[in-house]
Structure formats: C-alpha cells, structure tokens
XYZ file of C-alpha atoms in Angstrom:
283
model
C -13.261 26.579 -7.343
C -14.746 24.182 -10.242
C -10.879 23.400 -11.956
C -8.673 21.320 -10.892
C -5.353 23.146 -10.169
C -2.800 21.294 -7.763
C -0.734 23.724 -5.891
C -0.658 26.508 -3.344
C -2.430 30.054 -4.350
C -2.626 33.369 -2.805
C -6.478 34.367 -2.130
C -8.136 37.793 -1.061
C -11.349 36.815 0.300
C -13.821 39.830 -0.260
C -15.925 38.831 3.407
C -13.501 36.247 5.137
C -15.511 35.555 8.435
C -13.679 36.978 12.043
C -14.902 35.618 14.535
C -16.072 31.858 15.681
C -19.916 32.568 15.646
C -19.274 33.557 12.250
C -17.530 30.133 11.164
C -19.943 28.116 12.610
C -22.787 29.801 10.275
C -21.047 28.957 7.457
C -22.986 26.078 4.894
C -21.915 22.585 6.509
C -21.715 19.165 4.807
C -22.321 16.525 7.080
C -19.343 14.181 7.796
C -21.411 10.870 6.639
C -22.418 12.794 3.285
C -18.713 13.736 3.194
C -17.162 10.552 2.917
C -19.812 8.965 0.544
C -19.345 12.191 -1.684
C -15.317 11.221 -1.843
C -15.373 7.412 -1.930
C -17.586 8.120 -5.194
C -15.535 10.378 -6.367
C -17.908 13.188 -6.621
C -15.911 15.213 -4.835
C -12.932 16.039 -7.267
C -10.704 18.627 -5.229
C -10.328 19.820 -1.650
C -8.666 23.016 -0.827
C -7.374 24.125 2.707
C -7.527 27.714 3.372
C -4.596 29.163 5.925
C -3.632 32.147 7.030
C -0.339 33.299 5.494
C 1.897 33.163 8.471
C 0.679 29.408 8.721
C 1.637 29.013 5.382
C 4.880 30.449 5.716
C 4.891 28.101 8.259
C 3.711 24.776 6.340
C 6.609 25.764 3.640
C 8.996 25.787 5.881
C 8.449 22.510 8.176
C 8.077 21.123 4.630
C 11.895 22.450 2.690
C 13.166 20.939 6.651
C 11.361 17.496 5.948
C 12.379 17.215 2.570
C 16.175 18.499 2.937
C 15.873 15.775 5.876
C 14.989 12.995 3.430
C 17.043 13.898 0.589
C 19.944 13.017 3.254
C 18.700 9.764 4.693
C 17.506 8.720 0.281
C 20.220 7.531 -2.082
C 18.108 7.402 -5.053
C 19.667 8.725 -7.498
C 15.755 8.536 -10.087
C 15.330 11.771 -11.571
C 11.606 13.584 -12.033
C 11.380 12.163 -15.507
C 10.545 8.448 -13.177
C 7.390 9.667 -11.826
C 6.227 10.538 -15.627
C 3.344 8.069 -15.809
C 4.991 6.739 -19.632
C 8.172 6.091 -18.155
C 6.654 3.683 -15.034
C 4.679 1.962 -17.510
C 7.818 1.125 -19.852
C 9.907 0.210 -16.916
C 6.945 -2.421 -15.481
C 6.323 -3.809 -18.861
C 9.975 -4.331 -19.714
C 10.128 -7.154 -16.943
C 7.744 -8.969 -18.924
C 8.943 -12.273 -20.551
C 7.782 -11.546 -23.935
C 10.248 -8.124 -23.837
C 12.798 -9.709 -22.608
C 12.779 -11.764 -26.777
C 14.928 -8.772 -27.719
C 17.651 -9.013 -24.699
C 20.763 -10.527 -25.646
C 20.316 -12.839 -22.702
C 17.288 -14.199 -23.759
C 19.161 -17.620 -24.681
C 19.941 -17.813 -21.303
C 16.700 -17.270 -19.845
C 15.051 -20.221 -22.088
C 17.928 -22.734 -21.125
C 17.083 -21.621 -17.328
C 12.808 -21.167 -17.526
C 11.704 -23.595 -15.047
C 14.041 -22.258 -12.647
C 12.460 -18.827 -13.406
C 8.285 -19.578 -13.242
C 6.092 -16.786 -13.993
C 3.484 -17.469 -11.214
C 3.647 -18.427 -7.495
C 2.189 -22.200 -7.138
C -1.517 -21.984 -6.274
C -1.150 -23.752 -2.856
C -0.862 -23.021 0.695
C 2.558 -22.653 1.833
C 4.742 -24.973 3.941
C 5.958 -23.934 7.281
C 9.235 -22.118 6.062
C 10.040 -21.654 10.565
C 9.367 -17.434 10.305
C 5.421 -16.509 11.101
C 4.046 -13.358 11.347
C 2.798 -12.564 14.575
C 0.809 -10.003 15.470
C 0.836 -8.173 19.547
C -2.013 -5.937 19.825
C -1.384 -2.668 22.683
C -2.756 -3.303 26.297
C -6.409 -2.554 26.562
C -7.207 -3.456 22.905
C -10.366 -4.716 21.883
C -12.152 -5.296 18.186
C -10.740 -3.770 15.659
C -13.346 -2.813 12.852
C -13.797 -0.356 10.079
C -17.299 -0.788 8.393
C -16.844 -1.198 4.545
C -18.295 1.050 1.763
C -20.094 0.701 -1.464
C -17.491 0.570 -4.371
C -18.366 0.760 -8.397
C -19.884 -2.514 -9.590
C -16.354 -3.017 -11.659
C -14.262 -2.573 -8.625
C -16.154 -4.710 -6.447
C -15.436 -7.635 -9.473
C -12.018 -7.387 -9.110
C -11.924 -7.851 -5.148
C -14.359 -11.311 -5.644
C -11.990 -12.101 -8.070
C -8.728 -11.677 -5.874
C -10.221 -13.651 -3.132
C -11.421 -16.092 -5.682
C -7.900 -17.138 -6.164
C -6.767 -17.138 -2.743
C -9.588 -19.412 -1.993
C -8.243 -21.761 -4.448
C -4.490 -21.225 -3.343
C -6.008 -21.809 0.432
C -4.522 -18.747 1.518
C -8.002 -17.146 2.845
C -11.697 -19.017 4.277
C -14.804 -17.335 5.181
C -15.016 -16.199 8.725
C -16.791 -15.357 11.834
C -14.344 -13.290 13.797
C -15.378 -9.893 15.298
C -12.942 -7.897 13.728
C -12.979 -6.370 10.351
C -11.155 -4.217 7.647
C -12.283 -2.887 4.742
C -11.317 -3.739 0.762
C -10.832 -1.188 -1.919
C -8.872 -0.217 -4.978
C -6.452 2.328 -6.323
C -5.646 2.123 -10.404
C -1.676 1.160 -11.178
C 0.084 2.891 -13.575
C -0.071 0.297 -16.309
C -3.591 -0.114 -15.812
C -5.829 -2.747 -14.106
C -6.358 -2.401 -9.733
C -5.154 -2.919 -7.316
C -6.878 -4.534 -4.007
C -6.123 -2.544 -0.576
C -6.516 -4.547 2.689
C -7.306 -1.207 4.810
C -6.169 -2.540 8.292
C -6.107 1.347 9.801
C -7.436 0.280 13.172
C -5.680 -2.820 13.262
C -2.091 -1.381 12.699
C -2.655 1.668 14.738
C -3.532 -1.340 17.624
C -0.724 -2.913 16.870
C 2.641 -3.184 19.030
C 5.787 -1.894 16.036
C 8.414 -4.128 15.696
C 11.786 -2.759 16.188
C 14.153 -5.395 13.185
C 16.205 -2.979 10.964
C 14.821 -2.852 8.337
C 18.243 -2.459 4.892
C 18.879 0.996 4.664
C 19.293 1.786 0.539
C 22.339 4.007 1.403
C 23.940 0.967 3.211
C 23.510 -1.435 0.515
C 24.484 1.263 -2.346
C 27.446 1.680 -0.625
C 28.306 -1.823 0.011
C 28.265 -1.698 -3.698
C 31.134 -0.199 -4.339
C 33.672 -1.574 -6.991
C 31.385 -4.436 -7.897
C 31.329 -5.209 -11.348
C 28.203 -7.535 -11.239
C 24.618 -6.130 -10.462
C 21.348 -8.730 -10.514
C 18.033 -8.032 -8.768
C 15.440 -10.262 -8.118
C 11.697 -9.724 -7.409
C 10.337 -12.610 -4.780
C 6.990 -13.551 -6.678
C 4.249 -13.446 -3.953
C 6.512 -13.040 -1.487
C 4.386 -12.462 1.316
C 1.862 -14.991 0.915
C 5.096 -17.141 1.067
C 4.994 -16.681 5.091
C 2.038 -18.308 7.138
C 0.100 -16.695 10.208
C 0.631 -17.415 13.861
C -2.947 -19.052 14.221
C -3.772 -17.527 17.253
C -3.332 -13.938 14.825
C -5.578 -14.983 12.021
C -9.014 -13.812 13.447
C -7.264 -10.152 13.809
C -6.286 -10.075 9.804
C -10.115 -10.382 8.611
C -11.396 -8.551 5.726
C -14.927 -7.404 4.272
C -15.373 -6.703 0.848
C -18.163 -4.533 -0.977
C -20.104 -8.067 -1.941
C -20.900 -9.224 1.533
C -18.202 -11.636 2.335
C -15.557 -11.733 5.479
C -12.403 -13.316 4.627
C -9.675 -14.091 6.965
C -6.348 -14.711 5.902
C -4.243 -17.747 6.364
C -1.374 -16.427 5.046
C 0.348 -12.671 5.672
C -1.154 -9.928 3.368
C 0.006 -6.586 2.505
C -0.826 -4.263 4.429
C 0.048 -4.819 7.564
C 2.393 -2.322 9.317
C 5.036 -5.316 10.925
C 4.430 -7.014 7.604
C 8.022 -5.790 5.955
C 10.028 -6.096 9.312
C 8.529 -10.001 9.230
C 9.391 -10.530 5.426
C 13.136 -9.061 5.922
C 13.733 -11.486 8.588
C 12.449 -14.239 6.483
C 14.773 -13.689 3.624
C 17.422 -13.181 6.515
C 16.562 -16.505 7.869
C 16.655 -18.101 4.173
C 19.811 -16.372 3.212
C-alpha cells in the first residue's frame, strides 16, 4: 500500500500463504533495519493483516473497552476538541497577551507578580514530599541505548538540558543506567522532549495513592457558582529526588551527553501519584 489511509479494510489476497514454511519464505526486514527505518520516519504506515474472525474479535474487545471508559470518563469535550485548530486556540488563549481582551484583565495587572510567567531558574527547596523510586526484587541496570535523531531535534534536547543545567535541576553523570531522549511535535508547534524511561518504569514497584477521579470532583461540583483552575508552572521540577534514586533517573541524549536528574521529570510512571500527594501535603 503506498497511501496513507487510517482505518480497517477488507482484503482478498490473490496467493495468501497456508502454511508456516510458507510464512517464513516470505521477504524479511531485519528488526535493527526496522527500527532505524521508523525512528527516521521512512517508514510512513504499518498495516496488520488478520483473519476476519480475529477481527471480529479485535472490534469487539474494543466497543467493550470503550463502552467501559465512557463510564469511568466524565468529559463532557466533544470530537470538534481533538480538531488540531481548536487545541491550538484553546493553548494560545492562556497566553498573557490574549488575555488584553478579557474583561478581567484589570485584575490580572493589579495581581501580576503574584501570577509570574516562568518558574524561578533555581533548584528547589526541600518542600518535605520526595519522589522515591523502589525498583522489583532481582533488578539490575536499567538501559535503553539511544538513537540518532534529525540535527534540529537533537538542538532542542541540548537546549532543554541547557536550562536545567542553569536551574541546577540536572549534572553530567556516570551512573550505569540509561534512558533515551526524543521528541514528538505539539499541536501549536515547537517539541517536545520525551525522557523514555521504558525499562526503568516497567522495573519499577507502582504506587498504590488514589489518584482524583474527574467524576468525583465534577460531582463535588455541584451547585457551585464559582469555577477557577490553575496550572502549577513546572510543577514537577518543584519536587526534589530521594538521592539514593537519582543514579536510576539518568538520561542520554542524541549529542553524547548523560544527564541525571536532580529534580523529578516527567515521565516517570509513580511520578503523578508523587505530585498528587504533594499538592495534598501543601493544601
């Protein structure tokens, strides 16, 4: 198939091969080959062939799965918030410079410097909630080799961890274990840096702290007359490591450099149990 068609299709296949010996005659791409060929995006589509009873089957596991989270979801969004015009008016209308044409600008100038529009380049204090990390019994090093990005990807990673050098929230390392850096692009353009800690999280003993349901907090809601929302700038590099943790949360990025953070980045699978408890604790 040379287009690019998203969705499920019904083929006849003229020869379809019946029997295993058959299969494994079929031309092979090595797995190494594989991966470079995706990471560099010349590989533009993959398509799964199944049988039809195992697609029957596929449909149906997934109209249970998403009946199942339609119950547990309270968002109320529509389709028209996953149109790629509509999440870039919604990210740029929290921008200061839109917010000149809300009646409560006035407001918002009298209260500025309790409202900054960047997180203080600095290491944290001690705010009494780390995040600590418990690997499974038996765990060892945790690594993932990194791979070549674009030139102009790599530029924004050195640049990231440029200014988390300066904040102090990363140094250079030594430590054994590694995770790789890339980037996806964000809706209203620019990157955004991935910390791929795979290995690491799949190591990594889960916390069990609740984490807000939306449901809950929708209907705790109800007959309030007042709504606000606020977005915790940073928020995670706000929280400091257990020391003993930081050699674990090392990255490698396309350049050549290992970084190990001092701080807790995104990423991490306890990460969001270990921020809700901090804003418990604060609250």
């Amino acid at each position: 198939m040379t287009d690019q068609r998203k969705g499920c299709y019904i083929l006849d296949l003229v020869t379809p091969p019946k029997s295993a010996s058959e299969v494994v005659k079929l031309p092979t791409l090595e797995s190494k080959r594989f991966l470079q060929d995706l990471r560099s995006d010349v590989i533009k589509q993959i398509c799964v062939l199944v049988t039809e009873d195992e697609y029957v089957a596929d449909i149906r596991s997934a109209q249970v799965f998403a009946k199942r989270e339609r119950v547990l979801s309270s968002s109320s969004m529509d389709d028209s918030v996953l149109n790629e015009k509509t999440r870039i008016k919604r990210y740029t209308s929290q921008f200061c410079e839109y917010l000149k044409t809300s009646p409560l600008y006035k407001d918002w100038v009298e209260f500025r410097d309790d409202l900054p529009e960047s997180v203080p380049c600095e290491l944290t204090k001690d705010k009494r909630t780390r995040h600590e990390i418990e690997l499974n019994h038996g765990s060892k090093y945790c690594v993932m080799n990194q791979w070549p990005l674009p030139r102009e990807r790599v530029t924004e990673i050195d640049k990231l961890f440029a200014d988390r050098l300066d904040a102090g929230h990363v140094k250079a390392s030594t430590s054994p274990h590694s995770s790789p850096t890339f980037c996806v692009r964000m809706a209203a353009g620019g990157w955004r840096i991935v910390l791929a800690f795979n290995k690491l999280n799949a190591a990594t003993v889960s916390a069990q702290t609740p984490i807000p349901r939306k449901d809950v907090i929708i209907d705790g809601m109800a007959k309030s007359t007042i709504f606000s929302s606020m977005d915790l700038m940073g928020g995670f590099y706000q929280i400091l490591m257990r020391e003993r943790e930081i050699p674990y949360i090392v990255v490698s990025t396309p350049s050549g450099m290992l970084w190990e953070w001092l701080v807790m980045p995104q990423g991490l699978s306890n990460a969001p149990a270990t921020f809700n408890r901090f804003v418990t604790n604060l609250l």
